[in-house]
PDB file of C-alpha atoms in Angstrom:
ATOM      1  CA  UNK C1449       9.658 -23.848   8.893  1.00  0.00           C
ATOM      2  CA  UNK C1450      12.546 -22.086  10.313  1.00  0.00           C
ATOM      3  CA  UNK C1451      12.025 -19.114  13.018  1.00  0.00           C
ATOM      4  CA  UNK C1452      13.144 -16.407  10.701  1.00  0.00           C
ATOM      5  CA  UNK C1453      10.796 -17.645   7.628  1.00  0.00           C
ATOM      6  CA  UNK C1454       7.956 -17.950  10.130  1.00  0.00           C
ATOM      7  CA  UNK C1455       8.163 -14.583  11.563  1.00  0.00           C
ATOM      8  CA  UNK C1456       8.505 -12.786   8.150  1.00  0.00           C
ATOM      9  CA  UNK C1457       5.110 -14.856   7.174  1.00  0.00           C
ATOM     10  CA  UNK C1458       3.529 -13.868  10.448  1.00  0.00           C
ATOM     11  CA  UNK C1459       4.674 -10.246   9.590  1.00  0.00           C
ATOM     12  CA  UNK C1460       3.323 -10.461   6.072  1.00  0.00           C
ATOM     13  CA  UNK C1461       0.045 -11.767   7.088  1.00  0.00           C
ATOM     14  CA  UNK C1462      -0.588  -9.013   9.680  1.00  0.00           C
ATOM     15  CA  UNK C1463       0.367  -6.232   6.745  1.00  0.00           C
ATOM     16  CA  UNK C1464      -2.154  -7.847   4.682  1.00  0.00           C
ATOM     17  CA  UNK C1465      -4.807  -8.358   6.919  1.00  0.00           C
ATOM     18  CA  UNK C1466      -4.187  -4.277   8.126  1.00  0.00           C
ATOM     19  CA  UNK C1467      -4.381  -3.565   3.856  1.00  0.00           C
ATOM     20  CA  UNK C1468      -7.936  -5.435   3.898  1.00  0.00           C
ATOM     21  CA  UNK C1469      -9.119  -3.455   6.694  1.00  0.00           C
ATOM     22  CA  UNK C1470      -7.987  -0.283   5.096  1.00  0.00           C
ATOM     23  CA  UNK C1471      -9.911  -1.259   2.148  1.00  0.00           C
ATOM     24  CA  UNK C1472      -6.819  -1.694  -0.229  1.00  0.00           C
ATOM     25  CA  UNK C1473      -7.063  -4.428  -2.561  1.00  0.00           C
ATOM     26  CA  UNK C1474      -4.187  -7.331  -2.307  1.00  0.00           C
ATOM     27  CA  UNK C1475      -2.917  -7.896  -6.037  1.00  0.00           C
ATOM     28  CA  UNK C1476       0.405  -9.595  -6.701  1.00  0.00           C
ATOM     29  CA  UNK C1477       2.493  -6.222  -7.123  1.00  0.00           C
ATOM     30  CA  UNK C1478       1.735  -5.246  -3.892  1.00  0.00           C
ATOM     31  CA  UNK C1479       2.553  -8.519  -2.322  1.00  0.00           C
ATOM     32  CA  UNK C1480       5.984  -8.922  -4.185  1.00  0.00           C
ATOM     33  CA  UNK C1481       6.849  -5.769  -2.460  1.00  0.00           C
ATOM     34  CA  UNK C1482       5.850  -6.580   0.568  1.00  0.00           C
ATOM     35  CA  UNK C1483       7.911  -9.569   0.146  1.00  0.00           C
ATOM     36  CA  UNK C1484      10.905  -7.611  -0.860  1.00  0.00           C
ATOM     37  CA  UNK C1485      10.847  -5.730   1.458  1.00  0.00           C
ATOM     38  CA  UNK C1486      10.533  -8.355   4.326  1.00  0.00           C
ATOM     39  CA  UNK C1487      13.026 -10.115   2.944  1.00  0.00           C
ATOM     40  CA  UNK C1488      15.826  -7.938   2.537  1.00  0.00           C
ATOM     41  CA  UNK C1489      17.578  -4.465   3.531  1.00  0.00           C
ATOM     42  CA  UNK C1490      16.519  -1.930   1.200  1.00  0.00           C
ATOM     43  CA  UNK C1491      17.585   1.620   1.699  1.00  0.00           C
ATOM     44  CA  UNK C1492      15.438   3.158  -0.933  1.00  0.00           C
ATOM     45  CA  UNK C1493      12.585   3.376  -2.997  1.00  0.00           C
ATOM     46  CA  UNK C1494      14.533   2.963  -6.333  1.00  0.00           C
ATOM     47  CA  UNK C1495      16.478   0.127  -4.496  1.00  0.00           C
ATOM     48  CA  UNK C1496      13.189  -2.197  -3.657  1.00  0.00           C
ATOM     49  CA  UNK C1497      12.014  -1.208  -7.500  1.00  0.00           C
ATOM     50  CA  UNK C1498      14.959  -2.699  -8.744  1.00  0.00           C
ATOM     51  CA  UNK C1499      14.636  -5.951  -6.596  1.00  0.00           C
ATOM     52  CA  UNK C1500      11.009  -6.272  -7.364  1.00  0.00           C
ATOM     53  CA  UNK C1501      11.574  -5.311 -11.112  1.00  0.00           C
ATOM     54  CA  UNK C1502      14.079  -8.963 -10.988  1.00  0.00           C
ATOM     55  CA  UNK C1503      10.644 -10.862  -9.994  1.00  0.00           C
ATOM     56  CA  UNK C1504       8.204  -9.186 -11.879  1.00  0.00           C
ATOM     57  CA  UNK C1505       9.100  -7.236 -14.667  1.00  0.00           C
ATOM     58  CA  UNK C1506       5.467  -5.306 -14.748  1.00  0.00           C
ATOM     59  CA  UNK C1507       5.692  -3.619 -11.984  1.00  0.00           C
ATOM     60  CA  UNK C1508       6.293   0.066 -12.577  1.00  0.00           C
ATOM     61  CA  UNK C1509       7.958   2.676 -10.073  1.00  0.00           C
ATOM     62  CA  UNK C1510       4.538   4.415  -9.346  1.00  0.00           C
ATOM     63  CA  UNK C1511       3.159   1.214  -8.083  1.00  0.00           C
ATOM     64  CA  UNK C1512       6.317   0.789  -5.659  1.00  0.00           C
ATOM     65  CA  UNK C1513       5.763   4.533  -4.491  1.00  0.00           C
ATOM     66  CA  UNK C1514       2.046   4.079  -4.078  1.00  0.00           C
ATOM     67  CA  UNK C1515       2.818   1.096  -2.353  1.00  0.00           C
ATOM     68  CA  UNK C1516       5.161   2.576   0.237  1.00  0.00           C
ATOM     69  CA  UNK C1517       2.528   4.943   1.079  1.00  0.00           C
ATOM     70  CA  UNK C1518      -0.138   2.740   1.558  1.00  0.00           C
ATOM     71  CA  UNK C1519       2.301   0.646   3.887  1.00  0.00           C
ATOM     72  CA  UNK C1520       3.163   3.683   5.372  1.00  0.00           C
ATOM     73  CA  UNK C1521      -0.307   5.077   6.015  1.00  0.00           C
ATOM     74  CA  UNK C1522      -1.464   1.655   7.951  1.00  0.00           C
ATOM     75  CA  UNK C1523       1.629   2.412  10.302  1.00  0.00           C
ATOM     76  CA  UNK C1524       3.964  -1.053   8.605  1.00  0.00           C
ATOM     77  CA  UNK C1525       6.623   0.893   7.501  1.00  0.00           C
ATOM     78  CA  UNK C1526       8.864   4.024   8.315  1.00  0.00           C
ATOM     79  CA  UNK C1527      10.617   5.772   5.868  1.00  0.00           C
ATOM     80  CA  UNK C1528      12.971   6.723   8.597  1.00  0.00           C
ATOM     81  CA  UNK C1529      13.781   3.388   9.177  1.00  0.00           C
ATOM     82  CA  UNK C1530      15.067   2.807   5.782  1.00  0.00           C
ATOM     83  CA  UNK C1531      12.033   0.850   4.602  1.00  0.00           C
ATOM     84  CA  UNK C1532      12.116  -1.682   6.989  1.00  0.00           C
ATOM     85  CA  UNK C1533       8.648  -3.014   8.027  1.00  0.00           C
ATOM     86  CA  UNK C1534       7.596  -2.391  11.556  1.00  0.00           C
ATOM     87  CA  UNK C1535       6.654  -4.995  13.446  1.00  0.00           C
ATOM     88  CA  UNK C1536       2.389  -5.034  13.911  1.00  0.00           C
ATOM     89  CA  UNK C1537       0.406  -6.258  16.406  1.00  0.00           C
ATOM     90  CA  UNK C1538      -3.099  -7.094  16.854  1.00  0.00           C
ATOM     91  CA  UNK C1539      -4.340  -3.942  18.557  1.00  0.00           C
ATOM     92  CA  UNK C1540      -1.754  -2.052  16.031  1.00  0.00           C
ATOM     93  CA  UNK C1541       0.571  -1.083  18.828  1.00  0.00           C
ATOM     94  CA  UNK C1542       4.611  -1.155  18.422  1.00  0.00           C
ATOM     95  CA  UNK C1543       6.824  -4.350  19.654  1.00  0.00           C
ATOM     96  CA  UNK C1544      10.208  -4.428  19.595  1.00  0.00           C
ATOM     97  CA  UNK C1545      12.008  -7.824  19.311  1.00  0.00           C
ATOM     98  CA  UNK C1546      14.742  -8.428  20.839  1.00  0.00           C
ATOM     99  CA  UNK C1547      17.003 -11.598  19.851  1.00  0.00           C
ATOM    100  CA  UNK C1548      19.389 -12.908  22.668  1.00  0.00           C
ATOM    101  CA  UNK C1549      22.767 -15.122  21.891  1.00  0.00           C
ATOM    102  CA  UNK C1550      21.069 -18.381  22.432  1.00  0.00           C
ATOM    103  CA  UNK C1551      18.248 -17.589  19.617  1.00  0.00           C
ATOM    104  CA  UNK C1552      15.372 -16.575  22.317  1.00  0.00           C
ATOM    105  CA  UNK C1553      13.002 -13.744  21.507  1.00  0.00           C
ATOM    106  CA  UNK C1554      11.923 -10.941  23.718  1.00  0.00           C
ATOM    107  CA  UNK C1555       9.062  -9.119  22.416  1.00  0.00           C
ATOM    108  CA  UNK C1556       8.552  -5.634  25.038  1.00  0.00           C
ATOM    109  CA  UNK C1557       6.079  -2.969  24.066  1.00  0.00           C
ATOM    110  CA  UNK C1558       7.292   0.231  23.017  1.00  0.00           C
ATOM    111  CA  UNK C1559       6.592   1.394  26.435  1.00  0.00           C
ATOM    112  CA  UNK C1560       8.492  -1.444  28.352  1.00  0.00           C
ATOM    113  CA  UNK C1561      11.407  -0.807  25.762  1.00  0.00           C
ATOM    114  CA  UNK C1562      11.353   2.988  26.716  1.00  0.00           C
ATOM    115  CA  UNK C1563      12.215   2.143  30.487  1.00  0.00           C
ATOM    116  CA  UNK C1564      14.622  -0.317  29.437  1.00  0.00           C
ATOM    117  CA  UNK C1565      16.407   2.144  27.155  1.00  0.00           C
ATOM    118  CA  UNK C1566      15.858   5.146  29.960  1.00  0.00           C
ATOM    119  CA  UNK C1567      16.775   3.110  32.729  1.00  0.00           C
ATOM    120  CA  UNK C1568      20.116   2.050  31.204  1.00  0.00           C
ATOM    121  CA  UNK C1569      20.793   5.380  29.574  1.00  0.00           C
ATOM    122  CA  UNK C1570      20.502   6.864  33.410  1.00  0.00           C
ATOM    123  CA  UNK C1571      22.549   3.937  34.674  1.00  0.00           C
ATOM    124  CA  UNK C1572      25.416   4.421  32.228  1.00  0.00           C
ATOM    125  CA  UNK C1573      25.003   8.516  32.842  1.00  0.00           C
ATOM    126  CA  UNK C1574      23.928   9.613  29.646  1.00  0.00           C
ATOM    127  CA  UNK C1575      20.894  10.785  30.912  1.00  0.00           C
ATOM    128  CA  UNK C1576      19.786  13.475  34.099  1.00  0.00           C
ATOM    129  CA  UNK C1577      16.706  13.618  34.372  1.00  0.00           C
ATOM    130  CA  UNK C1578      15.677  13.768  30.983  1.00  0.00           C
ATOM    131  CA  UNK C1579      13.346  11.628  29.144  1.00  0.00           C
ATOM    132  CA  UNK C1580      13.764   9.952  25.711  1.00  0.00           C
ATOM    133  CA  UNK C1581      11.355  11.144  23.030  1.00  0.00           C
ATOM    134  CA  UNK C1582      12.620   9.187  19.745  1.00  0.00           C
ATOM    135  CA  UNK C1583      15.392   6.882  18.855  1.00  0.00           C
ATOM    136  CA  UNK C1584      17.395   7.483  15.702  1.00  0.00           C
ATOM    137  CA  UNK C1585      16.397   4.277  13.966  1.00  0.00           C
ATOM    138  CA  UNK C1586      13.160   5.749  13.436  1.00  0.00           C
ATOM    139  CA  UNK C1587      11.786   3.223  16.400  1.00  0.00           C
ATOM    140  CA  UNK C1588       9.627   6.294  18.352  1.00  0.00           C
ATOM    141  CA  UNK C1589       9.387   5.528  22.168  1.00  0.00           C
ATOM    142  CA  UNK C1590       7.190   7.794  23.839  1.00  0.00           C
ATOM    143  CA  UNK C1591       8.035   9.091  27.370  1.00  0.00           C
TER     144      UNK C1591
END
């Protein structure tokens, strides 16, 4: 199993565990929606619906919307992030995964990422004492 497939499988398992902990049933339809989002860049619910319907014609648009709402409630998805699933960690904190040119992956907590971003932007002259509150792609970082 390559690294990307392993990462997707681990994300899938953590999301399913969070759903179980939240009292949600794990259905084939919900699992199909999660798999589509994990394996594709989806820009809208409609796109998720079309891709999911190719796999399972019994899935309706309401199921897609309900599943997306559930994923948002457990913190696995951020609508501002164009329906890309967020990385979940055991403690519920946000992690930023940075892939280097040689394939090595660095995992930073949102606090560590904020410090790196803050320091880099100050060094490049973009910030003069301001604190970063959020990043446009939807990955919230607190100051």
